[in-house]
mmCIF file of C-alpha atoms in Angstrom:
data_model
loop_
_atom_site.group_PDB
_atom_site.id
_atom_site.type_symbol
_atom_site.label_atom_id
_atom_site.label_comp_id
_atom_site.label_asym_id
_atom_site.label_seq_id
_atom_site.Cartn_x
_atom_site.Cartn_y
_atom_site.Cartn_z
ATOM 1 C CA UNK A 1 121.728 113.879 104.729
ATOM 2 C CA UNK A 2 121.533 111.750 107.788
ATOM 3 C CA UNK A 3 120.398 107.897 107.727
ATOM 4 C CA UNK A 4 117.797 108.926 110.352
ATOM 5 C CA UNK A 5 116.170 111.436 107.857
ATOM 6 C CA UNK A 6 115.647 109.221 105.175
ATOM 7 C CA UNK A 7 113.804 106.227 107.253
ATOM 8 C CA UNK A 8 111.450 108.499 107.380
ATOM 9 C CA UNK A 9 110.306 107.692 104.129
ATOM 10 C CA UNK A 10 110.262 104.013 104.487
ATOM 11 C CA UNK A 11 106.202 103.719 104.977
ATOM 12 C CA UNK A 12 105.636 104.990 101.495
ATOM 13 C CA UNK A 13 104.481 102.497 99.976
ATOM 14 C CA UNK A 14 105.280 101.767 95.999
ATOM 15 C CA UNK A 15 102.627 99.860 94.907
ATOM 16 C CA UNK A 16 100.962 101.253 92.104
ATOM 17 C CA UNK A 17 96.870 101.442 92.292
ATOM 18 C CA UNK A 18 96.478 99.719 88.644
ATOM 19 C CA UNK A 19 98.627 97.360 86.890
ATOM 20 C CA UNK A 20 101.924 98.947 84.856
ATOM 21 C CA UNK A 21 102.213 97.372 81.257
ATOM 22 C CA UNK A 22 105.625 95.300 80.685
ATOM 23 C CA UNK A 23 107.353 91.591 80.959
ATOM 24 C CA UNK A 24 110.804 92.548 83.059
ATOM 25 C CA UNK A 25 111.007 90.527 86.523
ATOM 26 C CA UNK A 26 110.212 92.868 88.921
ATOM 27 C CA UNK A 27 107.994 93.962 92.052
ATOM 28 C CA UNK A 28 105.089 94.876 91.009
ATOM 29 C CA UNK A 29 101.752 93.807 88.857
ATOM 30 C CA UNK A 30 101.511 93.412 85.214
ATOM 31 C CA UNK A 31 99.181 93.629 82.426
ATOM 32 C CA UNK A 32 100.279 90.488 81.022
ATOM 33 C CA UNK A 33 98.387 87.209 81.661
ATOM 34 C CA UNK A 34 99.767 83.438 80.879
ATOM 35 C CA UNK A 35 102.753 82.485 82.309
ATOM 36 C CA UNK A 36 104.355 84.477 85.574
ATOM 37 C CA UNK A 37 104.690 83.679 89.043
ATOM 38 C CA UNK A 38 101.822 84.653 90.328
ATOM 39 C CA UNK A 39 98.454 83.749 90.061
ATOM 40 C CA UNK A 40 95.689 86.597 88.424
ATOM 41 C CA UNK A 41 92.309 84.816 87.761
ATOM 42 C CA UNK A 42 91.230 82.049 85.743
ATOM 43 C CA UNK A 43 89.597 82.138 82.127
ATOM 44 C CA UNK A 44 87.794 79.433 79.770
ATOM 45 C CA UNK A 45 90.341 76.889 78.202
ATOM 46 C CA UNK A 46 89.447 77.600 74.241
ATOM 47 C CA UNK A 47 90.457 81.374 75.292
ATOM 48 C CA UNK A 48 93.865 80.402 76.936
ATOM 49 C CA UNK A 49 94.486 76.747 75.612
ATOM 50 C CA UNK A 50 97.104 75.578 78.172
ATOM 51 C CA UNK A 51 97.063 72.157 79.519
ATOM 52 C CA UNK A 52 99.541 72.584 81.820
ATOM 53 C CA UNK A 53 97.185 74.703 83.618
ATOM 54 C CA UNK A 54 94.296 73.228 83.777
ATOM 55 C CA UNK A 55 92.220 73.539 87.054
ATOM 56 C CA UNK A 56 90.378 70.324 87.098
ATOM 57 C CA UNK A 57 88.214 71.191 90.713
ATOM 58 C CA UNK A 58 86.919 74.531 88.631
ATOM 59 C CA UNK A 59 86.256 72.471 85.675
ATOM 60 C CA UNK A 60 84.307 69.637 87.585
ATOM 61 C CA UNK A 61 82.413 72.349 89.259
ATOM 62 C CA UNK A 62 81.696 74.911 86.709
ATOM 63 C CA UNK A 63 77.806 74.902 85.635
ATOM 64 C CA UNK A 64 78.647 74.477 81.791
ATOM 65 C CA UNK A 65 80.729 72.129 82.046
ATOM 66 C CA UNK A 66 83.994 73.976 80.466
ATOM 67 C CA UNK A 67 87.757 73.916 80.996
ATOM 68 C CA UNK A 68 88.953 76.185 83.221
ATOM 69 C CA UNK A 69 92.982 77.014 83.490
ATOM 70 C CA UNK A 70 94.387 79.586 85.786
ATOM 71 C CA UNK A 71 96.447 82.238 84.128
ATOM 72 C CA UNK A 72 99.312 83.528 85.878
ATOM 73 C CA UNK A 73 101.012 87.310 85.967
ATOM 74 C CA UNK A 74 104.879 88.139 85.784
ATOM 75 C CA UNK A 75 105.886 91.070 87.550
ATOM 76 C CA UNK A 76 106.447 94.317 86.317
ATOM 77 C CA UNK A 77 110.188 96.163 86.701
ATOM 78 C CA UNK A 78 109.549 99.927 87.778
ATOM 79 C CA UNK A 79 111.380 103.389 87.417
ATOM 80 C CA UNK A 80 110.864 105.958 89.314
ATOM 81 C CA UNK A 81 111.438 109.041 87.776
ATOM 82 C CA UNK A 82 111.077 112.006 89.712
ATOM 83 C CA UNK A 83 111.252 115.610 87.689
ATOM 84 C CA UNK A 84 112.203 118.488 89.348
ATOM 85 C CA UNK A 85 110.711 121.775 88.491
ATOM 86 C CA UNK A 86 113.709 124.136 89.583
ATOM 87 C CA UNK A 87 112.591 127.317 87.974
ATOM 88 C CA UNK A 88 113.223 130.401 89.396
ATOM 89 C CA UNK A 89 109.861 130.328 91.731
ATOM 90 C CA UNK A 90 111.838 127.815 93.637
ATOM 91 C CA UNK A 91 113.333 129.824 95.657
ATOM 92 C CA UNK A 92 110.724 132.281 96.541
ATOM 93 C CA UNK A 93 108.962 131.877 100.337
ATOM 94 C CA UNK A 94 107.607 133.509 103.449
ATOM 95 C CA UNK A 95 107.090 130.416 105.645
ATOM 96 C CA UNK A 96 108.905 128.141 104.066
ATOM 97 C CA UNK A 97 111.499 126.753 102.487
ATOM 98 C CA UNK A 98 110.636 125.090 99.284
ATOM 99 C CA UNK A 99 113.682 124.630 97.435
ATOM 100 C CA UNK A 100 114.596 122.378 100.840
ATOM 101 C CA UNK A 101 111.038 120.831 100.704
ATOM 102 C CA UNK A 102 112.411 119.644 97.123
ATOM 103 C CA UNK A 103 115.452 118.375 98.447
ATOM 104 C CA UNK A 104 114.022 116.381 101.514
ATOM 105 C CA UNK A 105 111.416 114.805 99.220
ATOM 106 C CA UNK A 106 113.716 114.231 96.118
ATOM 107 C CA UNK A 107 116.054 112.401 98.540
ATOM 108 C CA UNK A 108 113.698 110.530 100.660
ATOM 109 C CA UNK A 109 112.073 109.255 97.560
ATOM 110 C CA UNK A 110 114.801 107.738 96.118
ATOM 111 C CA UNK A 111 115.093 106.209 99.559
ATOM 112 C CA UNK A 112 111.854 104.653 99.379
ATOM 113 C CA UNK A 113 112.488 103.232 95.415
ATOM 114 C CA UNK A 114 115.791 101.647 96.459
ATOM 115 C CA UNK A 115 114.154 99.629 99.629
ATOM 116 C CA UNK A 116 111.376 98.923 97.139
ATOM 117 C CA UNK A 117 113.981 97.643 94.888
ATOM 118 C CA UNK A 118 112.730 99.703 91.697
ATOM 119 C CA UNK A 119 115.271 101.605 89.874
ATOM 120 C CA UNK A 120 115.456 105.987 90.778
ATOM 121 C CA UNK A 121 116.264 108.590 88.056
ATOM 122 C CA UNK A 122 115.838 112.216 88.354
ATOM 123 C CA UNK A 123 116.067 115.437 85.917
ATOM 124 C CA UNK A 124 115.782 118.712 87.376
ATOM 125 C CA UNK A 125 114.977 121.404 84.967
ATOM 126 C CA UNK A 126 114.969 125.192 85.097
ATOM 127 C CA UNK A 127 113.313 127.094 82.937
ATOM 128 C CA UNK A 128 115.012 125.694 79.421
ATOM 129 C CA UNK A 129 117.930 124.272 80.855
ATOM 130 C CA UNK A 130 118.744 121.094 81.997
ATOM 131 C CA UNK A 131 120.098 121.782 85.598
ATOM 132 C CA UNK A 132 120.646 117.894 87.080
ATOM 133 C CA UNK A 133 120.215 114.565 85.429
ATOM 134 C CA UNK A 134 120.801 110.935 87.177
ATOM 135 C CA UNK A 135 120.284 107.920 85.047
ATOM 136 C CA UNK A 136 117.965 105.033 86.562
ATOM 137 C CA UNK A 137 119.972 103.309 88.697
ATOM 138 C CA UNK A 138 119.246 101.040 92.193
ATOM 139 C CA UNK A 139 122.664 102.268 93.936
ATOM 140 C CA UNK A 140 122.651 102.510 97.747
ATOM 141 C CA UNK A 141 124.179 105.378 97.492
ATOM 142 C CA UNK A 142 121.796 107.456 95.073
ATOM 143 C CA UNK A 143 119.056 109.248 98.359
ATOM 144 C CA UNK A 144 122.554 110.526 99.563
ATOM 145 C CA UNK A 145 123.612 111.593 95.813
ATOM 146 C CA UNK A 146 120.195 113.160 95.332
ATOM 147 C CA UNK A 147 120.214 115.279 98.041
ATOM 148 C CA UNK A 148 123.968 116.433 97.892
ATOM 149 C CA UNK A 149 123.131 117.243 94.376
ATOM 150 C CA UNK A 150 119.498 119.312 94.562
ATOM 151 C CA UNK A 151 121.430 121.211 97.320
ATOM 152 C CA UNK A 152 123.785 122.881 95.174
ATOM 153 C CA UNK A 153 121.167 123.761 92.448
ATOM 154 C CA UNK A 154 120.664 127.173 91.524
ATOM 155 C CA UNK A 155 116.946 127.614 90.108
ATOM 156 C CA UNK A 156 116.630 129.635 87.252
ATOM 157 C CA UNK A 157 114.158 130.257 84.170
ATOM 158 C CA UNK A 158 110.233 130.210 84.110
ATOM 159 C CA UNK A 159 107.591 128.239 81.896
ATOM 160 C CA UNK A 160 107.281 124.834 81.219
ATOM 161 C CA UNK A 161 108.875 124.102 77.716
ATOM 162 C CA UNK A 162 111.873 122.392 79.191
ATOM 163 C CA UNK A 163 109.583 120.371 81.420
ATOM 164 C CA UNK A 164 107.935 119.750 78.159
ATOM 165 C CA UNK A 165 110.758 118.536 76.551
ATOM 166 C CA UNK A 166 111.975 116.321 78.645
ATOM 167 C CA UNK A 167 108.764 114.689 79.889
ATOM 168 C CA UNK A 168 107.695 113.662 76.101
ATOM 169 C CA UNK A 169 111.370 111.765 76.016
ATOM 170 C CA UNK A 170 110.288 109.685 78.959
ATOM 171 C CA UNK A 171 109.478 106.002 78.338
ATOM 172 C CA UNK A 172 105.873 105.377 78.150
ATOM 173 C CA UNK A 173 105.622 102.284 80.352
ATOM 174 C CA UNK A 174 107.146 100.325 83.386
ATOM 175 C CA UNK A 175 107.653 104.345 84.968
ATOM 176 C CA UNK A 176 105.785 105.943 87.771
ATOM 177 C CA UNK A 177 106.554 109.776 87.117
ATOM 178 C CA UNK A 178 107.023 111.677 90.249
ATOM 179 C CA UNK A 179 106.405 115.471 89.719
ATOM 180 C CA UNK A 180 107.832 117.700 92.373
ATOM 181 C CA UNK A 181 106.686 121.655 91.511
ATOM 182 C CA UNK A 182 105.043 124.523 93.090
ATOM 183 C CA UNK A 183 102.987 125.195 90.342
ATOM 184 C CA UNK A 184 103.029 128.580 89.639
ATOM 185 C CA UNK A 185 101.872 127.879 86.394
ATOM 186 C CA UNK A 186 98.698 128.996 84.620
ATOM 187 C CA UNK A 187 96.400 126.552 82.962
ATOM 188 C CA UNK A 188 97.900 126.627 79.638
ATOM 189 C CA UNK A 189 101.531 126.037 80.674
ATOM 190 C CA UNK A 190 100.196 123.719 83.268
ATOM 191 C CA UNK A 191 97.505 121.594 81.057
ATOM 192 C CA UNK A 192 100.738 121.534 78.442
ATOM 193 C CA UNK A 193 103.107 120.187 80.997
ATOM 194 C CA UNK A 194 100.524 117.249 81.733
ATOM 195 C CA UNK A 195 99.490 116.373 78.083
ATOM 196 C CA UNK A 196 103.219 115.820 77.308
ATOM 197 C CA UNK A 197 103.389 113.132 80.154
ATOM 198 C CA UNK A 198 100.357 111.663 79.204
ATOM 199 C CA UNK A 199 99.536 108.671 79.497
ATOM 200 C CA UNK A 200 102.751 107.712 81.888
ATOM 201 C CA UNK A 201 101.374 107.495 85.380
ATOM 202 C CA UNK A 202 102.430 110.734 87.469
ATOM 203 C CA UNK A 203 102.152 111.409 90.810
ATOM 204 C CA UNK A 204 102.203 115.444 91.325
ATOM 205 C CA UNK A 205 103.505 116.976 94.590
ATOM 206 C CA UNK A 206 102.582 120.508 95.177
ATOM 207 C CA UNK A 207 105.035 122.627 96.936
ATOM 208 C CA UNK A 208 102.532 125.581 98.993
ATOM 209 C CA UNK A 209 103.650 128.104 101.443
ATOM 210 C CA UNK A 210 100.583 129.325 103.662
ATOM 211 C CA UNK A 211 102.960 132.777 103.691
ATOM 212 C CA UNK A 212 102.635 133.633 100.080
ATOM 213 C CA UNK A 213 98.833 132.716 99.837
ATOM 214 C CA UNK A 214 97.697 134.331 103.066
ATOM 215 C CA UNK A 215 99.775 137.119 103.332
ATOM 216 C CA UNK A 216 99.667 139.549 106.678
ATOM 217 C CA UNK A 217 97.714 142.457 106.462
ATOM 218 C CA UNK A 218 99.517 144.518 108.540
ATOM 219 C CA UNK A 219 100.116 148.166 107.164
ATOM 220 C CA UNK A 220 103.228 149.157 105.734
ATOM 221 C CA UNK A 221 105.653 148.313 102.618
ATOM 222 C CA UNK A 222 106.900 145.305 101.668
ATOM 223 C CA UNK A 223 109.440 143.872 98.981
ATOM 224 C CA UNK A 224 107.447 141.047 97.197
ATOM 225 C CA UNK A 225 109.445 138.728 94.503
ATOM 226 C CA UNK A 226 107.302 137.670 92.046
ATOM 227 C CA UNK A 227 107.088 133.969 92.682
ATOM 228 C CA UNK A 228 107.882 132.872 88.438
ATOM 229 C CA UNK A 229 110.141 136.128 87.245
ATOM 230 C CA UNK A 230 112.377 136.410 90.362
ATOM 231 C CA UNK A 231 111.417 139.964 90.202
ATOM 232 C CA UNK A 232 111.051 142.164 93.211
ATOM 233 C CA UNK A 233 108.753 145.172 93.929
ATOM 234 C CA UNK A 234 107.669 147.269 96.661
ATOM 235 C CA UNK A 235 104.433 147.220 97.329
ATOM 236 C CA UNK A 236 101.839 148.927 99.872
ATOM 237 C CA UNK A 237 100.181 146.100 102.651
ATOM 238 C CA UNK A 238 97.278 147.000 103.637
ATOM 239 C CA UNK A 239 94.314 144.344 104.771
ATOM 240 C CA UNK A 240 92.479 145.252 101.401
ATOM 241 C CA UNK A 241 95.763 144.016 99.627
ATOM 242 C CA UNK A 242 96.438 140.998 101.865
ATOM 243 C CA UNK A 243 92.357 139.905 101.318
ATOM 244 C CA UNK A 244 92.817 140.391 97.189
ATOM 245 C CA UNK A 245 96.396 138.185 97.354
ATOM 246 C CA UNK A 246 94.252 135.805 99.572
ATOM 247 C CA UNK A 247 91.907 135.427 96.833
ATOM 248 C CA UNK A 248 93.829 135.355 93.662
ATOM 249 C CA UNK A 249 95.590 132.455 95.280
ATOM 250 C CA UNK A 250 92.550 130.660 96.189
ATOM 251 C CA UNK A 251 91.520 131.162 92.558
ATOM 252 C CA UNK A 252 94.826 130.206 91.009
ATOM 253 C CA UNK A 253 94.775 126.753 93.136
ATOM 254 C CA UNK A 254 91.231 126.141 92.565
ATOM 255 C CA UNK A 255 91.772 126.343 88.453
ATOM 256 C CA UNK A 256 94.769 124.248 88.552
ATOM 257 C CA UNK A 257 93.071 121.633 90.536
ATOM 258 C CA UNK A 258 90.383 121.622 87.863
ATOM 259 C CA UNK A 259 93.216 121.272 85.244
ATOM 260 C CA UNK A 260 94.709 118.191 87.103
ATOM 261 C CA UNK A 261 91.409 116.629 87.133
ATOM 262 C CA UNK A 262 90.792 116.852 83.607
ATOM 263 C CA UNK A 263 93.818 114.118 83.362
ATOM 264 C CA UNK A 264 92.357 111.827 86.575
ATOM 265 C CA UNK A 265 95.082 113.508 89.014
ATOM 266 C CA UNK A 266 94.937 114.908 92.351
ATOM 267 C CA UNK A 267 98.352 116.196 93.482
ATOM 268 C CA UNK A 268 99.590 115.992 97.111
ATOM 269 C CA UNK A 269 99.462 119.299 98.738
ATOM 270 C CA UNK A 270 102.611 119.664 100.891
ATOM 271 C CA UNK A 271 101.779 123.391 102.708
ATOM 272 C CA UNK A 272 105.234 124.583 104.461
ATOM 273 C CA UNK A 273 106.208 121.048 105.762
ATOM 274 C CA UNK A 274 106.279 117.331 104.900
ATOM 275 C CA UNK A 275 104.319 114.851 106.744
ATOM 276 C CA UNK A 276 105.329 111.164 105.387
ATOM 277 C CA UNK A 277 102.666 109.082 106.811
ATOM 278 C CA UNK A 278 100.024 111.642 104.780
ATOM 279 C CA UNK A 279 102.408 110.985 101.607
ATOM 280 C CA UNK A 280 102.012 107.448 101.991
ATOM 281 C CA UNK A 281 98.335 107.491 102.305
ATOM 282 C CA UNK A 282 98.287 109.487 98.987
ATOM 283 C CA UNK A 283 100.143 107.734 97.113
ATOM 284 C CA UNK A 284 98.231 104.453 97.975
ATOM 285 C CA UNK A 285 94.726 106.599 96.963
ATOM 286 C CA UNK A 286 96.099 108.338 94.150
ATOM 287 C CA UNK A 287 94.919 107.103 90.790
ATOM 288 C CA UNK A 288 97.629 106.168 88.898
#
């Protein structure tokens, strides 16, 4: 993967929207108050009796006549792990490419960790099976690793109990949890999936293509793949066929959005290609 490709990804952003729990140096906030480097808010002196930190021009100025001392924050050493779901569905598309939509963004985001000096691990799973796993690491070299290694991955499997499995091993704080997937889940599998990574924060990516969803209606037959099984099937496309695919999808998307709302997440919707500057924008809205 070229140099040129992965600047790309440089605007995102990784600042998290709420503070990550933890005492490691790092770049970003923490829960805890007291000592640190840099300054969070002040609080009464009986609550946080510190001398050394005593702001007198609060104190002289403060209407009942209390101590004030400034509390401080340490910053907060991140992970970013991004999982992979590389089931078989993968691989199906009309319009576009997602396995390569995987690959761009499971590169480019390990781009953007490094130059935000927070440590990048990835697991890639396929059905049951553990297809690719890199430990955390801040190596220069890992974007370049990434993407030579989601390249030669063969997707495979359906469901989400490897998912499962591997998301409920995941430490609980200082992570950000980057879920790449197209989804074709139902609710069960899907509100499963997002219980088990509960309460890490998780931002979910949602791999569309416009071609599977709005199909043609042109008359004739066609060999569909079912998008979790692999399976393929004639079948004959008519408009009446193309306008009931049309709305099963709509339906499908508009219950999973409901499920990811139940846990306070909106995923990105990436339909057929990847626009950065929209990624960064959603990752500094999304509520983490």
């Amino acid at each position: 993967m070229t140099g040129e490709a992965l600047h790309l990804f440089d605007m995102l952003a990784w600042q998290l929207a709420r503070a990550l729990p933890g005492v490691r140096a790092g770049s970003h906030r923490a829960r805890l108050r007291g000592g640190g480097d840099v300054f969070a808010d002040t609080a009464a002196f009986l609550a946080h009796p510190d001398p050394r930190r005593i702001d007198l021009r609060r104190s002289l100025t403060d209407p009942f006549e209390s101590l004030i001392v400034r509390r401080f924050e340490a910053r907060n050493d991140l992970t970013v792990h991004l999982l992979l779901d590389a089931s078989a569905s993968l691989c199906t598309g009309a319009r576009s490419d997602r396995a390569g939509l995987a690959r761009m963004l499971a590169a480019g985001i390990a781009e953007a960790a490094w130059r935000g000096r927070d440590r990048f691990a990835i697991t890639a799973i396929g059905g049951d099976d553990v297809l690719l796993s890199l430990g955390a690491s801040r190596s220069r070299s890992m974007p370049s690793q990434v993407y030579e290694a989601v390249a030669t991955l063969v997707p495979k499997g359906r469901g989400v109990e490897g998912l499962v499995r591997i998301a409920t091993s995941l430490p609980r704080d200082r992570i950000l949890v980057v879920l790449i997937s197209d989804f074709e889940h139902d609710s069960t599998e899907l509100r499963q999936l997002l219980a088990a990574l509960d309460p890490r924060p998780v931002w979910p990516l949602w791999l569309r293509d416009s071609g599977l969803e709005t199909p043609r209606g042109h008359f004739g037959i066609a060999e569909i793949r079912d998008p979790e099984t692999g399976r393929r099937r004639a079948v004959l496309t008519t408009r009446r066929w193309a306008a009931a695919e049309t709305e099963t999808h709509a339906w499908h998307r508009k219950v999973l959005r409901d499920v990811f709302s139940e846990f306070g997440l909106r995923p990105v919707e990436i339909r057929d290609q990847i626009d950065v500057a929209a990624l960064a924008t959603a990752l500094d809205e999304a509520p983490l």
